[in-house]
Short mmCIF file of C-alpha atoms in Angstrom, two decimals:
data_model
loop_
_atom_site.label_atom_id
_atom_site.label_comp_id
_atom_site.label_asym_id
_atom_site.label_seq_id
_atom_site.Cartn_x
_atom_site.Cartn_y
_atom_site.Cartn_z
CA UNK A 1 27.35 -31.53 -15.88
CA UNK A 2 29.01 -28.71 -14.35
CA UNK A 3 26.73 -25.65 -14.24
CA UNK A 4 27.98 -22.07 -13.35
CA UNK A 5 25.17 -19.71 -11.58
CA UNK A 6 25.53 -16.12 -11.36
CA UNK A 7 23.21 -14.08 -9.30
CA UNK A 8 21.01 -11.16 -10.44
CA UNK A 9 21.76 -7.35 -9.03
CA UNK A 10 20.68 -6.43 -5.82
CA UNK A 11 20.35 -9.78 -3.93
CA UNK A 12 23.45 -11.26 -3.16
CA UNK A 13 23.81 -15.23 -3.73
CA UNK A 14 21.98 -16.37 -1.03
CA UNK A 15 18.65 -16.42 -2.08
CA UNK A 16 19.61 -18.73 -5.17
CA UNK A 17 20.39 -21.42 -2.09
CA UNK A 18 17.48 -23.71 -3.12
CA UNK A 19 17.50 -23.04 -6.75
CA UNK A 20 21.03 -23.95 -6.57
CA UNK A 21 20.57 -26.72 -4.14
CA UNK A 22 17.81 -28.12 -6.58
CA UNK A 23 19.99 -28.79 -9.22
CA UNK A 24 22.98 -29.50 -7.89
CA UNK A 25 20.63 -33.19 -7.20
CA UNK A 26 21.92 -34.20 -10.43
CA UNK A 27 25.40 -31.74 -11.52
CA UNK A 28 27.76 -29.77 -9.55
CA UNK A 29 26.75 -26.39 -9.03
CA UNK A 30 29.19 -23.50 -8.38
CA UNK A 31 27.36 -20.43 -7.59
CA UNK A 32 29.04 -16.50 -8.44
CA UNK A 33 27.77 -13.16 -7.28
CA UNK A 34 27.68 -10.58 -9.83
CA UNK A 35 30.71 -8.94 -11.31
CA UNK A 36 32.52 -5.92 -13.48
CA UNK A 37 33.07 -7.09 -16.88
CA UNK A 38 34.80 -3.76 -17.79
CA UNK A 39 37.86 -4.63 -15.17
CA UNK A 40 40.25 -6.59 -17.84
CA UNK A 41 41.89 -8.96 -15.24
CA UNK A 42 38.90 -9.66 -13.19
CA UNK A 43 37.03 -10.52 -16.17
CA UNK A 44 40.06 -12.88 -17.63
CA UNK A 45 40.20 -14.45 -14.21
CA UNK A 46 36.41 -15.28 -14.39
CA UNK A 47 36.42 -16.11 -17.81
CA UNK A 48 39.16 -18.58 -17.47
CA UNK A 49 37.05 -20.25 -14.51
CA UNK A 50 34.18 -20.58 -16.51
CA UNK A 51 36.52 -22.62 -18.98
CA UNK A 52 36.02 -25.47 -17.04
CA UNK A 53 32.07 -24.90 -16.80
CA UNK A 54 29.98 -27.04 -19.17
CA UNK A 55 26.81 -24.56 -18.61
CA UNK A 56 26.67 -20.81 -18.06
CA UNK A 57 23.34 -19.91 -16.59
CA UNK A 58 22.34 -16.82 -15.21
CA UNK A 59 19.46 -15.09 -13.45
CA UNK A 60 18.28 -11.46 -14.65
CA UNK A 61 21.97 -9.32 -14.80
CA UNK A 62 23.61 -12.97 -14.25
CA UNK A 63 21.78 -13.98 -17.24
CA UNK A 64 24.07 -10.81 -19.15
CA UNK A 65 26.67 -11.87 -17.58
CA UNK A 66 26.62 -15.76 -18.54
CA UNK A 67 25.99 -14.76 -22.25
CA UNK A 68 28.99 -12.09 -22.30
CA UNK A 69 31.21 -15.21 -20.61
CA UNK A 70 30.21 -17.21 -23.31
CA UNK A 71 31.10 -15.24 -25.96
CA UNK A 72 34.51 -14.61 -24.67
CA UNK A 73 35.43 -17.96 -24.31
CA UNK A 74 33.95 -18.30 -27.86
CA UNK A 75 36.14 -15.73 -28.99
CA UNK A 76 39.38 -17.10 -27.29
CA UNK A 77 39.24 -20.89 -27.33
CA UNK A 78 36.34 -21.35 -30.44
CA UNK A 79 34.16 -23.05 -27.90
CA UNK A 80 30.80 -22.24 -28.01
CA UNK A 81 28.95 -23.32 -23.95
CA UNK A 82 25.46 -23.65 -23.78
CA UNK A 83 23.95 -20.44 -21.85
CA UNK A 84 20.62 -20.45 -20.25
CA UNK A 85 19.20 -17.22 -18.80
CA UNK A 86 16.58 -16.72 -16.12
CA UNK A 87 13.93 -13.73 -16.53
CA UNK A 88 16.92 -11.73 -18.27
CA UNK A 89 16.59 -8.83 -20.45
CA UNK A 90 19.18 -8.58 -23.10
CA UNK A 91 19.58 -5.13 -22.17
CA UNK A 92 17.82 -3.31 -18.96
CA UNK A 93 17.67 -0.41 -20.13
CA UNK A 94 16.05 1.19 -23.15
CA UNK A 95 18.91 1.61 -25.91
CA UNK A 96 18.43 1.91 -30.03
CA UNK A 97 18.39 -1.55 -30.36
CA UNK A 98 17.13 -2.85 -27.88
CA UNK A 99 14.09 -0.43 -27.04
CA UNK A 100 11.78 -2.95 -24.47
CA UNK A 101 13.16 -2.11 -21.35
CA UNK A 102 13.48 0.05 -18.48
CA UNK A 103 13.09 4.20 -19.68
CA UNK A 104 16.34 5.91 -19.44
CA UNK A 105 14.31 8.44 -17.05
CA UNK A 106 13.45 6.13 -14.73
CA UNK A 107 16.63 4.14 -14.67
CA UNK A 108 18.43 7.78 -13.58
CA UNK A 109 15.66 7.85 -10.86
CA UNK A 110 16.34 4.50 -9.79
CA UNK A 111 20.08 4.79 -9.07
CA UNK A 112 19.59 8.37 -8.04
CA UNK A 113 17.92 6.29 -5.05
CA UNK A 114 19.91 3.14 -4.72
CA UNK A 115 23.20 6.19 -4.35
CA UNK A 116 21.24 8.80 -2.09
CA UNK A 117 19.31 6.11 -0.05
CA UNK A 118 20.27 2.65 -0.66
CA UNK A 119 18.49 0.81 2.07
CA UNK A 120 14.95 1.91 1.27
CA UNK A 121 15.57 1.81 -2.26
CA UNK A 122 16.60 -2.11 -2.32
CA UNK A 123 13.56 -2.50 -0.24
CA UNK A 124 11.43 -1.39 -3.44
CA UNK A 125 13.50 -3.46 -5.33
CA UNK A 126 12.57 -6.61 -3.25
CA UNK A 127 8.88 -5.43 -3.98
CA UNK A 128 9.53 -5.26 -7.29
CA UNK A 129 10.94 -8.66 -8.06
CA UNK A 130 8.22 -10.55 -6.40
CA UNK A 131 5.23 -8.17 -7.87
CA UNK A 132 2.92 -10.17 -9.87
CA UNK A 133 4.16 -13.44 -8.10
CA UNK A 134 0.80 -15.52 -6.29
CA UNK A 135 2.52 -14.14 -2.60
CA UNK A 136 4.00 -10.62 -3.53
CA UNK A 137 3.93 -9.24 0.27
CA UNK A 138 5.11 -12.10 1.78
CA UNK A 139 8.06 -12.62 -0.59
CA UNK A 140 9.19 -8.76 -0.42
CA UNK A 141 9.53 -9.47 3.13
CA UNK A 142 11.71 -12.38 3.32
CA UNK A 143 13.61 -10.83 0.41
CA UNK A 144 14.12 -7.21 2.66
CA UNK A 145 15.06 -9.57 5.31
CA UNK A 146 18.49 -10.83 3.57
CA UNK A 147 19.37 -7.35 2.87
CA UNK A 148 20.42 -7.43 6.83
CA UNK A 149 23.20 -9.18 5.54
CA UNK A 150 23.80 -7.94 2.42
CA UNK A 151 26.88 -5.73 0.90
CA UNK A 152 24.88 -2.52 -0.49
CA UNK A 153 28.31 -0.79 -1.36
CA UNK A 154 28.84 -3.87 -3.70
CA UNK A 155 25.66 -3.41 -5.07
CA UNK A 156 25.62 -0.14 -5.50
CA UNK A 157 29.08 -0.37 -7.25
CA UNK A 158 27.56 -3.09 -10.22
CA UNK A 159 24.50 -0.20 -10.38
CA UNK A 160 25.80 0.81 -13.63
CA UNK A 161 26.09 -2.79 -15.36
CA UNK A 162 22.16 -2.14 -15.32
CA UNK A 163 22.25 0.24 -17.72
CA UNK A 164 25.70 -0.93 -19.52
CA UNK A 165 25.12 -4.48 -20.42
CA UNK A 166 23.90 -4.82 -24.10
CA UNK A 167 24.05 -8.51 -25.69
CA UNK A 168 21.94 -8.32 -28.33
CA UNK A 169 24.24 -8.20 -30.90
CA UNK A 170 26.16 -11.11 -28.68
CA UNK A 171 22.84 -13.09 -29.05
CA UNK A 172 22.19 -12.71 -32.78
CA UNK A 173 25.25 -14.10 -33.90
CA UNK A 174 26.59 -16.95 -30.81
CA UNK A 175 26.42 -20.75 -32.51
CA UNK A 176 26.39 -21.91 -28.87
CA UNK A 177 22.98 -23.46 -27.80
CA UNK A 178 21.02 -20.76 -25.24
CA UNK A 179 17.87 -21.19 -23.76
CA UNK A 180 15.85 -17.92 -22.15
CA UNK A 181 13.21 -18.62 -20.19
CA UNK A 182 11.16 -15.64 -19.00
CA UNK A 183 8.57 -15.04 -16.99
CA UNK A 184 4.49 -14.05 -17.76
CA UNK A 185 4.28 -12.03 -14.62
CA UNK A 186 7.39 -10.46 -14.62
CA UNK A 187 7.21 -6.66 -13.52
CA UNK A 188 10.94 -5.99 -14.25
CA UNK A 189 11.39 -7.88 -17.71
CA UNK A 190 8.00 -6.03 -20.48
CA UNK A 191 6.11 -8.85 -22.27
CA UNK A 192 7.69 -7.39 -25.73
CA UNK A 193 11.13 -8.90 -24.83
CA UNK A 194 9.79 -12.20 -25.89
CA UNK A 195 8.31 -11.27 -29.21
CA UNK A 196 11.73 -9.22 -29.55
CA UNK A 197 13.64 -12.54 -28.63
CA UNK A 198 12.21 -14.76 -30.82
CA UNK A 199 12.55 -12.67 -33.95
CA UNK A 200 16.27 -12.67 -33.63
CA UNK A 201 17.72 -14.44 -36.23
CA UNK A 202 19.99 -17.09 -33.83
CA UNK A 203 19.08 -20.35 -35.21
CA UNK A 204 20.40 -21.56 -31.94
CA UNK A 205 18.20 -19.08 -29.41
CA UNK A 206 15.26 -21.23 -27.68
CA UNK A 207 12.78 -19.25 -25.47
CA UNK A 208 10.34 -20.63 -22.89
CA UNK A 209 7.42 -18.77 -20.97
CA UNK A 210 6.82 -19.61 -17.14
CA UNK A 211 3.52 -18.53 -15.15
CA UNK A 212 5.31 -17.19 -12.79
CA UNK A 213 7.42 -13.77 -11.37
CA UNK A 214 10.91 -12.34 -11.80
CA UNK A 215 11.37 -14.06 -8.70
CA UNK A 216 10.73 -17.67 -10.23
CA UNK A 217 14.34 -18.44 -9.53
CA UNK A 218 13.88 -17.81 -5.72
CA UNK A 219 10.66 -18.90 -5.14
CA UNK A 220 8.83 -21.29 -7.87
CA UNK A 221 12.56 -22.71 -8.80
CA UNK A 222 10.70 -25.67 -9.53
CA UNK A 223 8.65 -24.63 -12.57
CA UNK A 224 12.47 -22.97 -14.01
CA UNK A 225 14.31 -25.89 -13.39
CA UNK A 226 11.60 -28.31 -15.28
CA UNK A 227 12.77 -26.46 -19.03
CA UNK A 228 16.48 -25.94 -17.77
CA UNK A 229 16.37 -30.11 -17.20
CA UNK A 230 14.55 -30.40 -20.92
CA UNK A 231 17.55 -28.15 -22.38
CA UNK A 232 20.42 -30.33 -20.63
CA UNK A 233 18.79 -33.64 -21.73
CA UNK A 234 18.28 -32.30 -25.18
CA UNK A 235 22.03 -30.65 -25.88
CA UNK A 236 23.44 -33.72 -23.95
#
C-alpha cells in the first residue's frame, strides 16, 4: 500500500525517520511536514497528491490534517481513503463541540511564548510530548536536540492550525474506514477524548488505546505500528 505520513506541529519530519522507516518494510512511505489548509492552491496541490495515496495517516496536527485530506478528496472524486490518526485530538483546543482539549487561556499563553520566545518555548514542548513516557528526560533531550535544525519561523507560522483545526463534524459523518489510536499517558491529548470518540455516531470510526506517550510515534513506534498493521490487513 501506499501510505501518506504527515508530521505533528513543532517537530519537523525528522523524528518520524524510524516510524516511517518501520513501515515502509512492507508499503511505500512518503512522508509530509505540516501544512496551511486555509491557502486554496496549496491545499489543491496537496490534496491532488494524496489522490494517489491509498492511506492518509497522521500524527497529532498530521492526524487533522490526514482526516481534512480525506474528506476533500471525498468531496471531489466520491472516494472515501482509509485515515488513521496517531495521539490526535479532533480539535486542540477547547471549542463548543468539542470541549476536551487544551483551555482557550492557556492556548493564548502558549503561542504568546512560541511568538515572543520561540526557542525556549519548543523546548517545553519537547518536554511535553514525551511527559508520562517510561524515559521523559531523556527523550526531551534528544527531541530539543533536532530543534538545532529545525525551521521555528515555519512552525511558528502553522501555530494557529492548533487552535483552527476542528474535524469533528468531518468525523461524524466520513464513510471512509479511520482508525485513532491514542495514547494512555498522553499529557497533550485528556483521557475524555476517547470516551468522546467512541460515542460519535461514525459506524466506520475504530479507536485503539496504547500504554504509551504522545511521543509513541517517535519512540515506542513499535507498539503504534502493531494496530496500524491490524487496520491494513483488515480493510485490505
Amino acid at each position: 500500500m501506499k501510505i501518506l505520513v504527515i508530521s505533528g506541529w513543532g517537530l519537523d519530519t525528522q523524528v518520524l525517520t524510524t516510524f516511517a522507516e518501520q513501515l515502509a518494510q512492507q508499503h511505500q512511505v512518503e512522508v509530509w511536514d505540516i501544512f496551511d489548509p486555509h491557502d486554496p492552491v496549496l491545499l489543491a496541490e496537496k490534496v491532488r497528491h494524496a489522490q494517489e495515496m491509498d492511506v492518509l495517516l497522521g500524527w497529532s496536527l498530521g492526524g487533522q490534517l490526514a482526516v481534512l485530506l480525506a474528506h476533500k478528496i471525498y468531496q471531489q472524486v466520491n472516494i472515501a481513503k482509509p485515515v488513521i490518526a496517531c495521539m490526535s485530538n479532533p480539535c486542540f483546543v477547547a471549542q463548543e463541540n468539542w470541549p476536551n482539549a487544551m483551555p482557550k487561556n492557556q492556548y493564548e499563553q502558549f503561542k504568546y511564548a512560541v511568538i515572543q520566545h520561540p526557542e525556549q518555548a519548543l523546548q517545553r514542548f519537547c518536554a511535553l510530548v514525551t511527559l508520562g513516557s517510561s524515559a521523559p528526560r531523556e527523550r526531551a533531550k534528544y527531541l530539543q536536540q533536532q530543534l538545532v535544525s529545525n525551521d521555528l519561523s515555519y512552525q511558528q507560522a502553522h501555530l494557529d492550525l492548533l487552535e483552527q483545526l476542528n474535524v469533528v463534524s468531518i468525523l461524524k459523518n466520513y464513510p471512509g474506514k479511520m482508525l485513532f489510536i491514542l495514547a494512555e499517558k498522553d499529557r497533550l491529548v485528556p483521557d475524555q477524548v476517547a470516551v468522546n470518540m467512541m460515542n460519535i455516531a461514525a459506524k466506520s470510526l475504530k479507536v485503539v488505546k496504547i500504554q504509551a506517550a504522545h511521543d509513541a510515534v517517535i519512540f515506542d513506534s513499535q507498539l503504534v505500528i502493531k494496530p496500524i498493521s491490524d487496520f491494513l490487513k483488515h480493510i485490505s
